[in-house]
CSV table of C-alpha atoms in Angstrom, one decimal:
chain,number,residue,atom,x,y,z
C,1,UNK,CA,68.3,-14.8,35.0
C,2,UNK,CA,66.6,-15.5,38.3
C,3,UNK,CA,64.2,-18.5,38.2
C,4,UNK,CA,61.8,-19.9,40.8
C,5,UNK,CA,63.3,-22.2,43.4
C,6,UNK,CA,61.9,-24.4,46.2
C,7,UNK,CA,64.1,-25.2,49.2
C,8,UNK,CA,63.1,-28.0,51.5
C,9,UNK,CA,66.3,-28.4,53.6
C,10,UNK,CA,67.8,-25.4,55.4
C,11,UNK,CA,68.7,-25.1,59.0
C,12,UNK,CA,67.6,-21.6,60.0
C,13,UNK,CA,70.3,-21.4,62.7
C,14,UNK,CA,72.8,-22.1,59.8
C,15,UNK,CA,71.6,-19.2,57.7
C,16,UNK,CA,72.8,-16.5,60.1
C,17,UNK,CA,75.4,-14.4,58.3
C,18,UNK,CA,78.2,-12.5,60.2
C,19,UNK,CA,76.5,-9.1,60.2
C,20,UNK,CA,73.2,-10.5,61.7
C,21,UNK,CA,75.2,-12.6,64.3
C,22,UNK,CA,76.9,-9.4,65.5
C,23,UNK,CA,73.6,-7.6,65.9
C,24,UNK,CA,72.0,-10.5,67.8
C,25,UNK,CA,75.0,-11.0,70.0
C,26,UNK,CA,75.3,-7.3,70.9
C,27,UNK,CA,71.6,-7.1,71.7
C,28,UNK,CA,71.9,-10.1,74.1
C,29,UNK,CA,75.3,-9.3,75.5
C,30,UNK,CA,76.9,-12.5,74.2
C,31,UNK,CA,80.6,-12.3,73.6
C,32,UNK,CA,82.0,-13.3,70.2
C,33,UNK,CA,85.6,-14.0,69.1
C,34,UNK,CA,85.5,-10.9,66.9
C,35,UNK,CA,83.6,-7.6,66.9
C,36,UNK,CA,83.3,-6.9,63.2
C,37,UNK,CA,82.0,-8.5,60.1
C,38,UNK,CA,85.6,-8.7,58.7
C,39,UNK,CA,86.8,-10.2,62.0
C,40,UNK,CA,84.2,-12.9,61.9
C,41,UNK,CA,85.0,-13.8,58.3
C,42,UNK,CA,87.8,-16.0,59.4
C,43,UNK,CA,85.5,-17.7,61.9
C,44,UNK,CA,83.1,-18.6,59.2
C,45,UNK,CA,85.8,-20.1,56.8
C,46,UNK,CA,84.9,-23.8,56.9
C,47,UNK,CA,87.9,-26.0,57.9
C,48,UNK,CA,86.3,-29.3,58.9
C,49,UNK,CA,83.3,-30.8,60.6
C,50,UNK,CA,84.6,-30.1,64.1
C,51,UNK,CA,85.0,-26.4,63.1
C,52,UNK,CA,81.4,-26.4,61.7
C,53,UNK,CA,80.2,-27.6,65.1
C,54,UNK,CA,82.1,-24.8,66.9
C,55,UNK,CA,80.5,-22.2,64.6
C,56,UNK,CA,77.1,-23.8,65.1
C,57,UNK,CA,77.4,-23.6,68.9
C,58,UNK,CA,78.7,-20.0,68.6
C,59,UNK,CA,75.7,-19.0,66.5
C,60,UNK,CA,73.0,-20.9,68.3
C,61,UNK,CA,74.4,-19.7,71.7
C,62,UNK,CA,73.7,-16.1,70.7
C,63,UNK,CA,70.0,-16.8,70.1
C,64,UNK,CA,68.1,-16.0,73.3
C,65,UNK,CA,64.7,-14.4,72.6
C,66,UNK,CA,61.7,-14.7,70.4
C,67,UNK,CA,62.8,-11.6,68.6
C,68,UNK,CA,66.1,-13.4,67.7
C,69,UNK,CA,64.2,-16.4,66.3
C,70,UNK,CA,61.8,-14.1,64.4
C,71,UNK,CA,64.7,-12.1,62.9
C,72,UNK,CA,66.5,-15.3,61.7
C,73,UNK,CA,63.5,-16.4,59.7
C,74,UNK,CA,62.8,-12.9,58.2
C,75,UNK,CA,66.5,-12.4,57.3
C,76,UNK,CA,66.7,-15.7,55.5
C,77,UNK,CA,63.5,-15.1,53.7
C,78,UNK,CA,65.0,-11.9,52.3
C,79,UNK,CA,68.1,-13.7,51.2
C,80,UNK,CA,66.3,-16.7,49.7
C,81,UNK,CA,63.8,-14.5,47.9
C,82,UNK,CA,66.7,-12.6,46.3
C,83,UNK,CA,67.8,-16.0,44.8
C,84,UNK,CA,64.3,-16.6,43.4
C,85,UNK,CA,62.9,-18.8,46.2
C,86,UNK,CA,59.1,-18.9,46.3
C,87,UNK,CA,58.8,-21.6,49.0
C,88,UNK,CA,61.1,-22.7,51.9
C,89,UNK,CA,60.7,-25.3,54.6
C,90,UNK,CA,63.0,-24.1,57.4
C,91,UNK,CA,64.4,-26.3,60.1
C,92,UNK,CA,65.0,-25.2,63.6
C,93,UNK,CA,66.0,-27.2,66.7
C,94,UNK,CA,63.9,-26.0,69.7
C,95,UNK,CA,65.5,-28.3,72.2
C,96,UNK,CA,68.8,-26.4,72.0
C,97,UNK,CA,67.6,-23.0,73.3
C,98,UNK,CA,65.1,-24.7,75.7
C,99,UNK,CA,68.1,-26.4,77.2
C,100,UNK,CA,69.6,-23.0,77.9
C,101,UNK,CA,66.4,-21.8,79.6
C,102,UNK,CA,64.3,-20.3,76.8
C,103,UNK,CA,60.7,-21.4,77.0
C,104,UNK,CA,59.1,-23.7,74.4
C,105,UNK,CA,56.4,-21.1,73.8
C,106,UNK,CA,58.9,-18.4,73.1
C,107,UNK,CA,60.9,-20.5,70.7
C,108,UNK,CA,58.0,-21.6,68.6
C,109,UNK,CA,56.2,-18.2,68.7
C,110,UNK,CA,59.4,-16.5,67.5
C,111,UNK,CA,59.9,-18.8,64.5
C,112,UNK,CA,56.2,-18.8,63.6
C,113,UNK,CA,56.1,-15.0,63.8
C,114,UNK,CA,59.0,-14.9,61.5
C,115,UNK,CA,57.3,-17.2,58.9
C,116,UNK,CA,54.2,-14.9,58.9
C,117,UNK,CA,56.3,-11.8,58.6
C,118,UNK,CA,58.3,-13.4,55.7
C,119,UNK,CA,55.2,-13.7,53.7
C,120,UNK,CA,54.1,-10.1,54.5
C,121,UNK,CA,57.5,-8.5,53.7
C,122,UNK,CA,58.9,-10.7,51.0
C,123,UNK,CA,55.9,-12.5,49.4
C,124,UNK,CA,57.5,-15.8,50.0
C,125,UNK,CA,56.0,-18.8,51.7
C,126,UNK,CA,57.9,-20.2,54.7
C,127,UNK,CA,56.9,-23.4,56.5
C,128,UNK,CA,58.6,-24.9,59.5
C,129,UNK,CA,59.9,-28.3,60.4
C,130,UNK,CA,61.3,-28.4,63.9
C,131,UNK,CA,64.1,-30.9,64.4
C,132,UNK,CA,64.8,-33.5,67.2
C,133,UNK,CA,68.6,-33.7,67.8
C,134,UNK,CA,69.6,-37.4,68.1
C,135,UNK,CA,70.9,-38.1,71.6
C,136,UNK,CA,68.5,-35.8,73.3
C,137,UNK,CA,66.3,-37.2,76.1
C,138,UNK,CA,63.2,-38.9,74.7
C,139,UNK,CA,61.1,-36.5,76.8
C,140,UNK,CA,62.5,-33.6,74.8
C,141,UNK,CA,61.9,-35.4,71.5
C,142,UNK,CA,58.2,-36.0,72.5
C,143,UNK,CA,57.8,-32.4,73.7
C,144,UNK,CA,59.2,-31.2,70.3
C,145,UNK,CA,56.5,-33.3,68.6
C,146,UNK,CA,53.7,-32.0,70.8
C,147,UNK,CA,54.7,-28.4,70.4
C,148,UNK,CA,55.0,-28.9,66.6
C,149,UNK,CA,51.5,-30.3,66.4
C,150,UNK,CA,50.2,-27.4,68.6
C,151,UNK,CA,51.6,-24.9,66.0
C,152,UNK,CA,50.2,-26.5,62.9
C,153,UNK,CA,48.0,-23.5,62.3
C,154,UNK,CA,51.0,-21.2,62.4
C,155,UNK,CA,53.0,-22.9,59.6
C,156,UNK,CA,54.6,-26.0,61.2
C,157,UNK,CA,54.2,-28.8,58.6
C,158,UNK,CA,56.6,-31.5,59.7
C,159,UNK,CA,58.9,-33.0,62.2
C,160,UNK,CA,62.6,-33.7,61.6
C,161,UNK,CA,65.5,-35.7,63.1
C,162,UNK,CA,69.1,-34.6,62.9
C,163,UNK,CA,72.5,-35.4,64.4
C,164,UNK,CA,74.5,-38.6,64.7
C,165,UNK,CA,72.9,-41.2,62.5
C,166,UNK,CA,75.2,-44.1,63.4
C,167,UNK,CA,75.0,-43.6,67.1
C,168,UNK,CA,71.2,-43.1,67.3
C,169,UNK,CA,69.1,-45.1,65.0
C,170,UNK,CA,65.7,-43.7,63.9
C,171,UNK,CA,63.5,-46.2,65.8
C,172,UNK,CA,64.5,-44.6,69.1
C,173,UNK,CA,62.3,-41.7,68.2
C,174,UNK,CA,59.4,-43.6,66.8
C,175,UNK,CA,57.0,-42.5,69.5
C,176,UNK,CA,57.7,-38.8,68.9
C,177,UNK,CA,57.1,-39.3,65.2
C,178,UNK,CA,53.9,-41.2,65.8
C,179,UNK,CA,52.6,-38.2,67.9
C,180,UNK,CA,53.5,-35.9,65.0
C,181,UNK,CA,51.9,-38.1,62.4
C,182,UNK,CA,48.7,-38.5,64.5
C,183,UNK,CA,48.7,-34.7,64.7
C,184,UNK,CA,48.8,-34.3,60.9
C,185,UNK,CA,52.5,-33.5,60.4
C,186,UNK,CA,54.9,-34.9,57.9
C,187,UNK,CA,58.0,-36.9,58.7
C,188,UNK,CA,61.3,-35.5,57.4
C,189,UNK,CA,64.3,-37.1,59.1
C,190,UNK,CA,67.9,-36.8,58.1
C,191,UNK,CA,69.3,-40.1,56.9
C,192,UNK,CA,71.9,-41.4,54.4
C,193,UNK,CA,74.4,-38.7,54.9
C,194,UNK,CA,76.9,-39.8,57.7
C,195,UNK,CA,75.4,-43.3,57.7
C,196,UNK,CA,74.5,-45.7,54.9
C,197,UNK,CA,71.4,-47.4,53.5
C,198,UNK,CA,70.4,-48.9,56.8
C,199,UNK,CA,69.8,-45.4,58.2
C,200,UNK,CA,67.5,-44.6,55.3
C,201,UNK,CA,65.6,-47.9,55.7
C,202,UNK,CA,65.2,-47.1,59.4
C,203,UNK,CA,63.8,-43.7,58.6
C,204,UNK,CA,61.3,-45.2,56.1
C,205,UNK,CA,60.2,-48.1,58.1
C,206,UNK,CA,60.5,-46.8,61.7
C,207,UNK,CA,59.5,-43.1,61.2
C,208,UNK,CA,57.2,-43.4,58.1
C,209,UNK,CA,59.4,-40.8,56.4
C,210,UNK,CA,57.6,-38.7,53.7
C,211,UNK,CA,60.9,-37.3,52.6
C,212,UNK,CA,64.6,-38.1,53.4
C,213,UNK,CA,66.9,-35.2,54.1
C,214,UNK,CA,70.1,-36.0,52.3
C,215,UNK,CA,69.7,-39.7,51.5
C,216,UNK,CA,72.4,-39.7,48.9
C,217,UNK,CA,74.1,-42.9,50.3
C,218,UNK,CA,71.1,-44.8,49.0
C,219,UNK,CA,73.3,-45.4,45.9
C,220,UNK,CA,75.2,-48.0,47.9
C,221,UNK,CA,72.1,-50.2,47.7
C,222,UNK,CA,70.5,-50.5,44.2
C,223,UNK,CA,67.4,-52.2,45.7
C,224,UNK,CA,66.9,-49.2,48.0
C,225,UNK,CA,67.2,-46.8,45.1
C,226,UNK,CA,64.6,-48.7,43.2
C,227,UNK,CA,62.3,-48.6,46.3
C,228,UNK,CA,62.7,-44.9,46.7
C,229,UNK,CA,61.9,-44.3,43.0
C,230,UNK,CA,58.9,-46.7,43.1
C,231,UNK,CA,57.5,-45.0,46.3
C,232,UNK,CA,58.1,-41.5,45.0
C,233,UNK,CA,60.1,-40.6,48.1
C,234,UNK,CA,61.8,-37.2,47.5
C,235,UNK,CA,65.5,-36.8,48.7
C,236,UNK,CA,66.5,-33.3,49.8
C,237,UNK,CA,70.0,-33.1,48.3
C,238,UNK,CA,72.5,-30.4,49.4
C,239,UNK,CA,75.4,-30.7,46.9
C,240,UNK,CA,77.8,-28.1,48.3
C,241,UNK,CA,77.1,-29.1,51.9
C,242,UNK,CA,78.0,-32.7,51.0
C,243,UNK,CA,81.2,-31.4,49.4
C,244,UNK,CA,82.1,-29.3,52.5
C,245,UNK,CA,81.5,-32.0,55.0
C,246,UNK,CA,83.4,-34.6,53.0
C,247,UNK,CA,80.4,-36.9,52.3
C,248,UNK,CA,81.6,-36.6,48.6
C,249,UNK,CA,85.3,-36.1,47.7
C,250,UNK,CA,84.4,-33.8,44.8
C,251,UNK,CA,81.4,-32.4,43.1
C,252,UNK,CA,82.1,-34.5,40.0
C,253,UNK,CA,81.7,-37.6,42.2
C,254,UNK,CA,78.3,-36.5,43.7
C,255,UNK,CA,75.6,-39.3,43.3
C,256,UNK,CA,72.9,-36.8,42.4
C,257,UNK,CA,72.8,-37.5,38.7
C,258,UNK,CA,72.9,-41.3,39.3
C,259,UNK,CA,69.9,-41.0,41.7
C,260,UNK,CA,67.9,-38.9,39.2
C,261,UNK,CA,68.8,-41.2,36.3
C,262,UNK,CA,67.4,-44.1,38.4
C,263,UNK,CA,64.1,-42.3,38.9
C,264,UNK,CA,64.6,-40.8,42.3
C,265,UNK,CA,63.1,-37.3,42.7
C,266,UNK,CA,65.8,-35.0,44.2
C,267,UNK,CA,65.1,-31.5,45.5
C,268,UNK,CA,68.1,-29.1,46.0
C,269,UNK,CA,68.9,-27.1,49.1
C,270,UNK,CA,71.7,-25.3,50.9
C,271,UNK,CA,71.6,-27.0,54.3
C,272,UNK,CA,73.6,-24.4,56.3
C,273,UNK,CA,74.4,-21.7,53.8
C,274,UNK,CA,76.2,-19.2,56.1
C,275,UNK,CA,78.5,-21.9,57.4
C,276,UNK,CA,79.2,-23.7,54.1
C,277,UNK,CA,79.7,-20.5,52.1
C,278,UNK,CA,76.9,-21.2,49.7
C,279,UNK,CA,73.4,-20.0,48.7
C,280,UNK,CA,70.5,-21.2,46.6
C,281,UNK,CA,71.9,-19.9,43.3
C,282,UNK,CA,75.1,-21.8,43.9
C,283,UNK,CA,73.5,-25.1,44.9
C,284,UNK,CA,71.0,-25.0,42.0
C,285,UNK,CA,74.0,-24.2,39.7
C,286,UNK,CA,76.0,-27.1,41.1
C,287,UNK,CA,73.0,-29.4,40.3
C,288,UNK,CA,72.9,-28.1,36.8
C,289,UNK,CA,76.6,-28.7,36.4
C,290,UNK,CA,75.9,-32.3,37.3
C,291,UNK,CA,73.3,-32.5,34.6
C,292,UNK,CA,70.2,-32.0,36.7
C,293,UNK,CA,68.3,-28.9,35.3
C,294,UNK,CA,66.6,-26.4,37.4
C,295,UNK,CA,63.1,-27.4,36.3
C,296,UNK,CA,63.7,-30.9,37.5
C,297,UNK,CA,64.9,-29.6,40.9
C,298,UNK,CA,61.8,-27.4,41.1
C,299,UNK,CA,59.4,-30.2,40.3
C,300,UNK,CA,61.0,-32.5,42.9
C,301,UNK,CA,60.7,-29.7,45.5
C,302,UNK,CA,57.0,-29.3,44.5
C,303,UNK,CA,56.4,-33.0,44.9
C,304,UNK,CA,58.1,-33.1,48.3
C,305,UNK,CA,56.6,-29.9,49.8
C,306,UNK,CA,54.4,-30.5,52.8
C,307,UNK,CA,52.3,-27.4,52.5
C,308,UNK,CA,48.5,-27.2,52.1
C,309,UNK,CA,46.9,-27.9,48.7
C,310,UNK,CA,46.2,-24.2,48.0
C,311,UNK,CA,49.9,-23.2,48.5
C,312,UNK,CA,51.0,-26.2,46.5
C,313,UNK,CA,48.7,-25.2,43.6
C,314,UNK,CA,50.3,-21.7,43.7
C,315,UNK,CA,53.7,-23.3,43.5
C,316,UNK,CA,52.6,-25.5,40.6
C,317,UNK,CA,51.3,-22.5,38.7
C,318,UNK,CA,54.6,-20.6,39.3
C,319,UNK,CA,56.4,-23.6,37.7
C,320,UNK,CA,54.1,-24.0,34.8
C,321,UNK,CA,54.1,-20.3,33.8
C,322,UNK,CA,57.9,-19.9,34.0
C,323,UNK,CA,59.8,-20.1,30.7
C,324,UNK,CA,62.2,-22.9,31.7
C,325,UNK,CA,63.2,-23.5,28.0
C,326,UNK,CA,64.7,-20.1,27.8
C,327,UNK,CA,66.7,-20.5,30.9
C,328,UNK,CA,70.5,-20.7,31.0
C,329,UNK,CA,72.5,-21.2,34.2
C,330,UNK,CA,76.1,-20.8,35.0
C,331,UNK,CA,77.7,-21.7,38.2
C,332,UNK,CA,79.1,-18.6,40.0
C,333,UNK,CA,82.8,-18.2,40.2
């Protein structure tokens, strides 16, 4: 049975399946290591984090135009909707294509057009949270924030921060996040994945984080877990991504159930589904296997969503009218 899902943590560049990548690359004259879906299958088989970065650069390097960015959003909206998604907050990293010569306006217009078309074609709400890549020039970080604020009326709801946590602490980007906050956007940085509790505290204190993307290493500091629970900070947890990247050694060892038991609200997302061989159904089923039922994941997603009150009320009604008690889930083979 398909049930309603909310996804708050998905990199749109990491949703591009092989067939779509081939179409985009051919359209832009970008060479790929294979010229068929079957040939690209081996490229997509996750080996390690270095391989993930190679596939990421291969994929993002093919994106050249506003039409490409629009297509990425619409394609993922169709996929997510087929898994029951009613609301998605998609991440994109505008500084990457801008660094290759694409204009800021074209990048933002493409993604925002895609979000609008997703609602029209698939009846699913997509909101956008552009990401600052750690290590980028501070000028790029602040421009990302300014363009994000300028596109609030087109579905941009937050500003994110990704990349090397240990090398680039959150406070380096405090000014960009202050610009976003003053412009009415939420703060949704990555923290507590590759680095420990100090990274999460930095995101909370230095960036006034509304949510933490990942955040699972909070379990290393019981005081921090208690603080997250007391403040109602939602963690965007990506179980299968954490397994693929080696943040956890096995699904059975994932800290999701411990965090939930300690009162921390945890939404469930895919992170980079095309690159990690997952989808929303698989990640929600992984959470259920860990003892966290779909309704709890949905309610955490509802709590953490940065959308407007009207949309949030619609999502609340979707959750209230669904028969969660009659739901059974089984993790796909």
